[in-house]
CSV table of C-alpha atoms in Angstrom, one decimal:
chain,number,residue,atom,x,y,z
A,1,UNK,CA,37.2,-39.0,5.9
A,2,UNK,CA,38.5,-35.2,6.7
A,3,UNK,CA,35.8,-33.8,4.6
A,4,UNK,CA,33.2,-35.8,6.9
A,5,UNK,CA,34.7,-34.5,9.9
A,6,UNK,CA,34.9,-31.1,9.1
A,7,UNK,CA,31.0,-31.0,8.3
A,8,UNK,CA,30.5,-33.2,11.7
A,9,UNK,CA,32.1,-30.4,13.3
A,10,UNK,CA,30.0,-27.4,12.1
A,11,UNK,CA,27.4,-29.0,12.2
A,12,UNK,CA,27.7,-29.9,16.1
A,13,UNK,CA,28.5,-26.3,16.6
A,14,UNK,CA,25.8,-24.8,14.5
A,15,UNK,CA,22.3,-27.3,17.1
A,16,UNK,CA,24.2,-27.8,20.0
A,17,UNK,CA,26.7,-24.9,21.0
A,18,UNK,CA,25.3,-20.6,20.8
A,19,UNK,CA,25.9,-18.9,18.6
A,20,UNK,CA,26.0,-15.6,20.3
A,21,UNK,CA,27.2,-15.2,24.2
A,22,UNK,CA,24.4,-12.8,24.4
A,23,UNK,CA,22.1,-15.7,24.1
A,24,UNK,CA,24.1,-17.9,26.0
A,25,UNK,CA,23.5,-15.8,28.8
A,26,UNK,CA,19.7,-15.1,28.4
A,27,UNK,CA,18.0,-15.4,30.9
A,28,UNK,CA,14.0,-14.8,30.4
A,29,UNK,CA,12.8,-14.5,33.4
A,30,UNK,CA,13.6,-11.2,33.5
A,31,UNK,CA,10.6,-9.1,31.6
A,32,UNK,CA,12.9,-6.5,29.9
A,33,UNK,CA,15.0,-9.3,28.1
A,34,UNK,CA,12.1,-11.5,26.6
A,35,UNK,CA,10.5,-8.4,25.0
A,36,UNK,CA,14.0,-8.0,23.5
A,37,UNK,CA,14.7,-11.8,22.7
A,38,UNK,CA,10.9,-12.0,21.7
A,39,UNK,CA,10.7,-8.0,19.7
A,40,UNK,CA,14.2,-9.6,17.6
A,41,UNK,CA,15.7,-8.2,14.2
A,42,UNK,CA,16.3,-10.9,11.3
A,43,UNK,CA,19.8,-8.5,10.6
A,44,UNK,CA,21.0,-9.7,13.8
A,45,UNK,CA,20.4,-13.1,14.4
A,46,UNK,CA,23.6,-15.3,14.0
A,47,UNK,CA,24.0,-17.5,10.1
A,48,UNK,CA,21.7,-20.9,11.5
A,49,UNK,CA,23.0,-22.5,8.2
A,50,UNK,CA,26.0,-23.4,7.1
A,51,UNK,CA,27.4,-21.0,4.3
A,52,UNK,CA,26.6,-23.2,0.9
A,53,UNK,CA,23.2,-23.5,2.0
A,54,UNK,CA,22.8,-19.5,1.7
A,55,UNK,CA,23.0,-20.1,-1.7
A,56,UNK,CA,19.9,-22.7,-1.9
A,57,UNK,CA,18.2,-19.7,-0.2
A,58,UNK,CA,18.9,-17.2,-2.8
A,59,UNK,CA,18.3,-18.8,-6.1
A,60,UNK,CA,14.8,-20.1,-4.3
A,61,UNK,CA,13.9,-16.6,-3.5
A,62,UNK,CA,14.5,-15.8,-7.0
A,63,UNK,CA,12.9,-19.1,-8.6
A,64,UNK,CA,9.6,-17.6,-5.9
A,65,UNK,CA,10.5,-14.3,-7.7
A,66,UNK,CA,10.1,-15.6,-11.0
A,67,UNK,CA,7.2,-18.0,-10.8
A,68,UNK,CA,5.5,-14.9,-9.1
A,69,UNK,CA,6.1,-11.9,-12.2
A,70,UNK,CA,5.1,-14.8,-14.7
A,71,UNK,CA,2.0,-15.3,-13.2
A,72,UNK,CA,1.3,-12.0,-13.1
A,73,UNK,CA,1.9,-10.8,-16.5
A,74,UNK,CA,-0.7,-14.2,-18.2
A,75,UNK,CA,-3.6,-13.1,-15.8
A,76,UNK,CA,-2.6,-9.8,-16.9
A,77,UNK,CA,-2.4,-10.7,-20.7
A,78,UNK,CA,-5.9,-12.7,-19.8
A,79,UNK,CA,-7.2,-9.5,-17.5
A,80,UNK,CA,-6.7,-6.8,-20.8
A,81,UNK,CA,-9.4,-8.2,-23.3
A,82,UNK,CA,-12.3,-8.0,-20.9
A,83,UNK,CA,-11.4,-5.4,-19.4
A,84,UNK,CA,-11.1,-3.6,-22.7
A,85,UNK,CA,-14.5,-4.5,-23.7
A,86,UNK,CA,-16.1,-3.9,-19.8
A,87,UNK,CA,-14.4,0.1,-20.1
A,88,UNK,CA,-16.9,0.9,-22.8
A,89,UNK,CA,-20.0,-0.3,-21.9
A,90,UNK,CA,-21.7,1.6,-19.1
A,91,UNK,CA,-22.5,0.7,-15.8
A,92,UNK,CA,-20.3,-0.6,-12.8
A,93,UNK,CA,-18.6,-4.2,-14.3
A,94,UNK,CA,-15.4,-2.5,-15.5
A,95,UNK,CA,-15.2,-0.6,-11.7
A,96,UNK,CA,-15.7,-4.0,-10.5
A,97,UNK,CA,-13.9,-5.8,-12.3
A,98,UNK,CA,-10.8,-3.5,-11.6
A,99,UNK,CA,-11.1,-4.4,-8.2
A,100,UNK,CA,-11.6,-8.2,-8.7
A,101,UNK,CA,-8.1,-7.3,-10.5
A,102,UNK,CA,-6.2,-5.6,-7.9
A,103,UNK,CA,-7.6,-8.0,-5.3
A,104,UNK,CA,-6.0,-10.9,-7.4
A,105,UNK,CA,-2.0,-9.2,-7.4
A,106,UNK,CA,-2.6,-8.8,-4.1
A,107,UNK,CA,-3.4,-12.4,-3.6
A,108,UNK,CA,-0.3,-13.3,-6.4
A,109,UNK,CA,2.2,-11.4,-4.1
A,110,UNK,CA,1.5,-12.9,-1.2
A,111,UNK,CA,0.3,-9.4,0.3
A,112,UNK,CA,-2.8,-10.4,3.6
A,113,UNK,CA,-4.9,-7.7,4.3
A,114,UNK,CA,-5.6,-6.7,7.3
A,115,UNK,CA,-9.3,-4.1,7.1
A,116,UNK,CA,-10.5,-2.0,9.9
A,117,UNK,CA,-13.3,0.3,10.0
A,118,UNK,CA,-15.7,0.6,6.2
A,119,UNK,CA,-15.7,1.2,3.0
A,120,UNK,CA,-17.6,4.1,2.3
A,121,UNK,CA,-20.4,4.1,-0.3
A,122,UNK,CA,-21.8,6.3,-2.3
A,123,UNK,CA,-25.3,7.3,-1.1
A,124,UNK,CA,-28.6,9.4,-2.3
A,125,UNK,CA,-29.3,12.6,-0.6
A,126,UNK,CA,-32.8,12.9,1.3
A,127,UNK,CA,-34.6,14.1,-2.0
A,128,UNK,CA,-35.0,11.2,-4.7
A,129,UNK,CA,-34.3,12.9,-7.4
A,130,UNK,CA,-30.9,14.3,-6.9
A,131,UNK,CA,-27.3,12.2,-7.7
A,132,UNK,CA,-25.9,9.4,-5.3
A,133,UNK,CA,-23.4,11.9,-3.3
A,134,UNK,CA,-20.0,10.8,-4.7
A,135,UNK,CA,-16.9,10.0,-2.8
A,136,UNK,CA,-13.2,11.1,-2.9
A,137,UNK,CA,-11.0,8.7,-0.6
A,138,UNK,CA,-7.3,10.3,0.4
A,139,UNK,CA,-4.4,8.0,1.8
A,140,UNK,CA,-0.6,8.0,2.6
A,141,UNK,CA,1.5,6.9,-0.4
A,142,UNK,CA,4.3,5.2,0.1
A,143,UNK,CA,4.6,2.6,-2.6
A,144,UNK,CA,3.6,1.9,-6.0
A,145,UNK,CA,1.6,-1.4,-4.0
A,146,UNK,CA,-0.6,1.4,-2.6
A,147,UNK,CA,-2.8,0.4,-6.0
A,148,UNK,CA,-3.0,-2.9,-6.2
A,149,UNK,CA,-3.7,-2.8,-1.9
A,150,UNK,CA,-6.7,0.0,-2.0
A,151,UNK,CA,-7.4,-0.5,-5.6
A,152,UNK,CA,-8.4,-3.7,-4.4
A,153,UNK,CA,-10.9,-2.1,-1.7
A,154,UNK,CA,-12.0,1.2,-2.5
A,155,UNK,CA,-14.5,1.5,-5.6
A,156,UNK,CA,-13.0,4.5,-7.3
A,157,UNK,CA,-10.8,5.8,-10.4
A,158,UNK,CA,-7.0,7.0,-9.0
A,159,UNK,CA,-5.6,10.6,-10.1
A,160,UNK,CA,-1.7,9.6,-10.9
A,161,UNK,CA,1.3,12.0,-11.4
A,162,UNK,CA,1.5,12.6,-15.8
A,163,UNK,CA,4.8,10.8,-16.3
A,164,UNK,CA,3.1,7.5,-15.1
A,165,UNK,CA,0.6,7.6,-18.5
A,166,UNK,CA,4.5,7.1,-20.4
A,167,UNK,CA,6.0,3.9,-18.7
A,168,UNK,CA,5.1,0.7,-20.9
A,169,UNK,CA,2.5,-1.8,-19.3
A,170,UNK,CA,2.1,0.2,-16.7
A,171,UNK,CA,0.3,2.9,-18.6
A,172,UNK,CA,-2.0,0.3,-20.4
A,173,UNK,CA,-3.1,-0.8,-16.9
A,174,UNK,CA,-3.6,2.6,-15.9
A,175,UNK,CA,-6.3,3.5,-18.7
A,176,UNK,CA,-7.9,-0.2,-18.3
A,177,UNK,CA,-8.1,1.0,-15.0
A,178,UNK,CA,-9.3,4.4,-15.8
A,179,UNK,CA,-7.0,6.6,-13.9
A,180,UNK,CA,-7.2,10.5,-14.8
A,181,UNK,CA,-3.2,11.5,-15.3
A,182,UNK,CA,-2.3,15.1,-13.9
A,183,UNK,CA,0.6,17.1,-14.6
A,184,UNK,CA,2.0,20.1,-12.7
A,185,UNK,CA,1.8,22.4,-15.0
A,186,UNK,CA,-0.2,25.7,-14.5
A,187,UNK,CA,-1.8,25.9,-18.3
A,188,UNK,CA,-3.4,22.1,-18.0
A,189,UNK,CA,-4.6,23.0,-14.6
A,190,UNK,CA,-7.9,24.2,-15.9
A,191,UNK,CA,-8.7,21.1,-18.2
A,192,UNK,CA,-7.6,18.3,-15.5
A,193,UNK,CA,-9.6,19.9,-12.8
A,194,UNK,CA,-13.0,19.9,-15.8
A,195,UNK,CA,-11.7,15.9,-16.7
A,196,UNK,CA,-12.2,15.1,-12.7
A,197,UNK,CA,-15.1,17.5,-12.2
A,198,UNK,CA,-16.7,15.6,-15.2
A,199,UNK,CA,-15.9,12.0,-13.5
A,200,UNK,CA,-17.5,13.3,-10.0
A,201,UNK,CA,-20.8,14.6,-12.7
A,202,UNK,CA,-20.9,11.1,-13.9
A,203,UNK,CA,-21.0,9.1,-10.2
A,204,UNK,CA,-17.7,8.2,-10.4
A,205,UNK,CA,-15.4,8.2,-7.1
A,206,UNK,CA,-12.0,9.3,-7.2
A,207,UNK,CA,-8.5,7.7,-5.1
A,208,UNK,CA,-6.1,10.7,-4.2
A,209,UNK,CA,-3.0,11.1,-2.5
A,210,UNK,CA,-2.5,14.2,-1.3
A,211,UNK,CA,1.4,13.9,0.0
A,212,UNK,CA,2.0,14.9,-3.8
A,213,UNK,CA,4.6,11.7,-3.9
A,214,UNK,CA,5.2,8.7,-2.6
A,215,UNK,CA,7.2,8.9,1.0
A,216,UNK,CA,9.7,6.3,3.0
A,217,UNK,CA,6.9,5.2,5.2
A,218,UNK,CA,8.7,6.5,9.0
A,219,UNK,CA,5.8,9.9,8.2
A,220,UNK,CA,3.3,12.0,6.4
A,221,UNK,CA,4.2,14.5,4.3
A,222,UNK,CA,2.2,17.8,4.5
A,223,UNK,CA,-0.8,17.6,2.9
A,224,UNK,CA,-1.3,19.8,-0.6
A,225,UNK,CA,-4.6,21.9,-0.2
A,226,UNK,CA,-4.6,21.6,-3.7
A,227,UNK,CA,-5.9,18.2,-3.8
A,228,UNK,CA,-9.3,19.4,-1.8
A,229,UNK,CA,-10.2,21.9,-4.5
A,230,UNK,CA,-13.0,19.6,-5.7
A,231,UNK,CA,-14.4,19.7,-2.4
A,232,UNK,CA,-14.4,22.6,-1.7
A,233,UNK,CA,-14.4,24.4,-5.4
A,234,UNK,CA,-13.6,28.2,-5.6
A,235,UNK,CA,-16.7,28.6,-7.6
A,236,UNK,CA,-20.7,27.6,-6.7
A,237,UNK,CA,-21.4,27.2,-10.1
A,238,UNK,CA,-20.6,23.4,-10.4
A,239,UNK,CA,-22.2,20.5,-11.9
A,240,UNK,CA,-21.3,17.5,-9.6
A,241,UNK,CA,-22.3,16.4,-5.4
A,242,UNK,CA,-19.8,18.1,-3.4
A,243,UNK,CA,-17.8,14.7,-2.4
A,244,UNK,CA,-17.2,13.4,0.9
A,245,UNK,CA,-13.8,12.7,1.8
A,246,UNK,CA,-12.8,9.3,3.7
A,247,UNK,CA,-9.3,9.0,5.4
A,248,UNK,CA,-7.5,5.9,4.9
A,249,UNK,CA,-4.6,4.9,7.0
A,250,UNK,CA,-2.2,2.3,5.4
A,251,UNK,CA,1.4,0.7,6.6
A,252,UNK,CA,3.0,-2.5,5.6
A,253,UNK,CA,3.5,-4.1,8.9
A,254,UNK,CA,4.5,-8.0,8.8
A,255,UNK,CA,6.9,-9.9,6.2
A,256,UNK,CA,8.7,-12.8,6.5
A,257,UNK,CA,5.9,-13.2,9.2
A,258,UNK,CA,8.3,-10.8,11.4
A,259,UNK,CA,6.7,-6.7,12.1
A,260,UNK,CA,8.7,-4.5,9.8
A,261,UNK,CA,10.9,-1.9,11.5
A,262,UNK,CA,12.8,0.9,10.5
A,263,UNK,CA,15.2,-1.3,8.4
A,264,UNK,CA,12.9,-3.1,6.8
A,265,UNK,CA,10.6,-0.5,5.4
A,266,UNK,CA,12.1,0.3,2.2
A,267,UNK,CA,10.9,-3.6,0.8
A,268,UNK,CA,8.0,-1.9,0.3
A,269,UNK,CA,8.7,1.9,-0.1
A,270,UNK,CA,9.5,3.2,-3.3
A,271,UNK,CA,10.3,6.9,-3.4
A,272,UNK,CA,12.6,9.2,-4.4
A,273,UNK,CA,15.2,8.0,-7.3
A,274,UNK,CA,14.0,4.0,-7.1
A,275,UNK,CA,13.5,1.7,-10.3
A,276,UNK,CA,10.2,0.5,-10.3
A,277,UNK,CA,11.7,-3.1,-11.8
A,278,UNK,CA,14.5,-3.8,-9.7
A,279,UNK,CA,12.5,-2.4,-6.0
A,280,UNK,CA,9.7,-4.8,-8.3
A,281,UNK,CA,11.8,-7.9,-8.5
A,282,UNK,CA,13.2,-7.6,-5.0
A,283,UNK,CA,9.9,-7.4,-3.3
A,284,UNK,CA,8.6,-11.0,-5.3
A,285,UNK,CA,11.6,-12.7,-3.6
A,286,UNK,CA,9.7,-11.7,0.1
A,287,UNK,CA,6.7,-14.2,1.0
A,288,UNK,CA,4.5,-14.1,4.3
A,289,UNK,CA,3.7,-10.1,3.8
A,290,UNK,CA,0.5,-7.6,5.3
A,291,UNK,CA,-1.1,-4.6,4.4
A,292,UNK,CA,-2.9,-2.6,7.9
A,293,UNK,CA,-5.9,-0.5,6.0
A,294,UNK,CA,-8.1,1.6,7.9
A,295,UNK,CA,-10.7,3.3,6.6
A,296,UNK,CA,-11.8,6.6,8.9
A,297,UNK,CA,-15.3,8.1,9.6
A,298,UNK,CA,-16.0,10.1,5.9
A,299,UNK,CA,-15.2,13.9,6.0
A,300,UNK,CA,-18.5,16.3,5.4
A,301,UNK,CA,-16.6,19.1,3.4
A,302,UNK,CA,-19.4,21.5,4.0
A,303,UNK,CA,-18.1,21.2,7.6
A,304,UNK,CA,-14.8,22.7,7.3
A,305,UNK,CA,-14.4,26.9,6.8
A,306,UNK,CA,-11.3,26.4,3.1
A,307,UNK,CA,-9.5,24.3,2.2
A,308,UNK,CA,-6.4,24.2,4.1
A,309,UNK,CA,-8.5,23.0,7.1
A,310,UNK,CA,-10.2,20.3,5.0
A,311,UNK,CA,-6.5,18.6,3.9
A,312,UNK,CA,-5.4,19.4,7.9
A,313,UNK,CA,-7.7,17.7,9.4
A,314,UNK,CA,-7.7,14.6,6.7
A,315,UNK,CA,-3.3,14.7,7.7
A,316,UNK,CA,-4.3,14.7,11.3
A,317,UNK,CA,-6.5,11.6,10.8
A,318,UNK,CA,-4.3,9.5,9.0
A,319,UNK,CA,-1.2,10.3,10.9
A,320,UNK,CA,-3.0,9.0,13.8
A,321,UNK,CA,-4.3,6.0,12.0
A,322,UNK,CA,-0.2,5.3,10.1
A,323,UNK,CA,1.0,5.9,14.0
A,324,UNK,CA,-0.6,2.4,15.5
A,325,UNK,CA,-0.4,0.6,13.6
A,326,UNK,CA,3.4,1.6,12.6
A,327,UNK,CA,3.5,0.8,16.7
A,328,UNK,CA,1.3,-2.4,16.6
A,329,UNK,CA,-1.2,-1.0,18.8
A,330,UNK,CA,-4.3,-3.4,20.0
A,331,UNK,CA,-7.1,-3.9,17.3
A,332,UNK,CA,-9.3,-1.7,20.2
A,333,UNK,CA,-6.4,1.2,20.2
A,334,UNK,CA,-6.8,1.3,16.3
A,335,UNK,CA,-10.7,0.8,16.4
A,336,UNK,CA,-10.9,4.1,18.1
A,337,UNK,CA,-9.3,6.0,15.5
A,338,UNK,CA,-11.4,5.2,13.4
């Protein structure tokens, strides 16, 4: 009897008594108060369920994360033999399958993609005998998730730092995705540049993160002009067409059906000394996520005097785009940044 009385009292307090004096005195007649009420942060919400239900919620999150990881690993294991075969064949099937793989990974993770602008595709020059002009996609970098979101859309190969090539499982996926690994050692720079030039010469596209590393997502680090050397080569004796540069802005702006604020951004951001496995596990516990991506108009490197100007212009464009996405601007305002 005591237990029933205790439970009845707790349920009455939960559903019929306000949990916060601010909510009790709330008046939606004031537009400012209404705005603050609608744009709340979940971390400041009162507990709306008995304590023993929090354990049930945590258990369900662990089940969700486990289910996602098992399905992703199964899909990956089934995809590896097919991509291993396609990568040895000429043509675009290996590129299209890589895009299909990453789009599927986004769906399995529960990430909805909101896209603005148009993905620039290769196109021929005015002369019929010339090769297709390659594209270098330039994007801001906040997480390992960028590989899945951008890789499922842009028909190109990523350029990644050399240490990723030593990670188990991830290194296999990268090689099947034709990722080019680069080091920070000067003695390897020439050889790595020749490898990227060969990829462009063969008609491939590249995807670069010119910040050089991932950030926490609230701002952009300066772009390194060395990432634009393929678009503004020092030597004029090159064997490939000068590629176009297409800036891409990407922001993860929804989590659990709510806008992402500064406190919630680390759920997406992977930077510094964060370990991949714990970050992946915590991320898979969430649902109803969204990434907003802007494909800006491409830049012609021939219209810029040097790499620094090209890098700065790309930085300005992506900074404006990411700011609009983080601030939750309207679609009309976002389209103006394209």
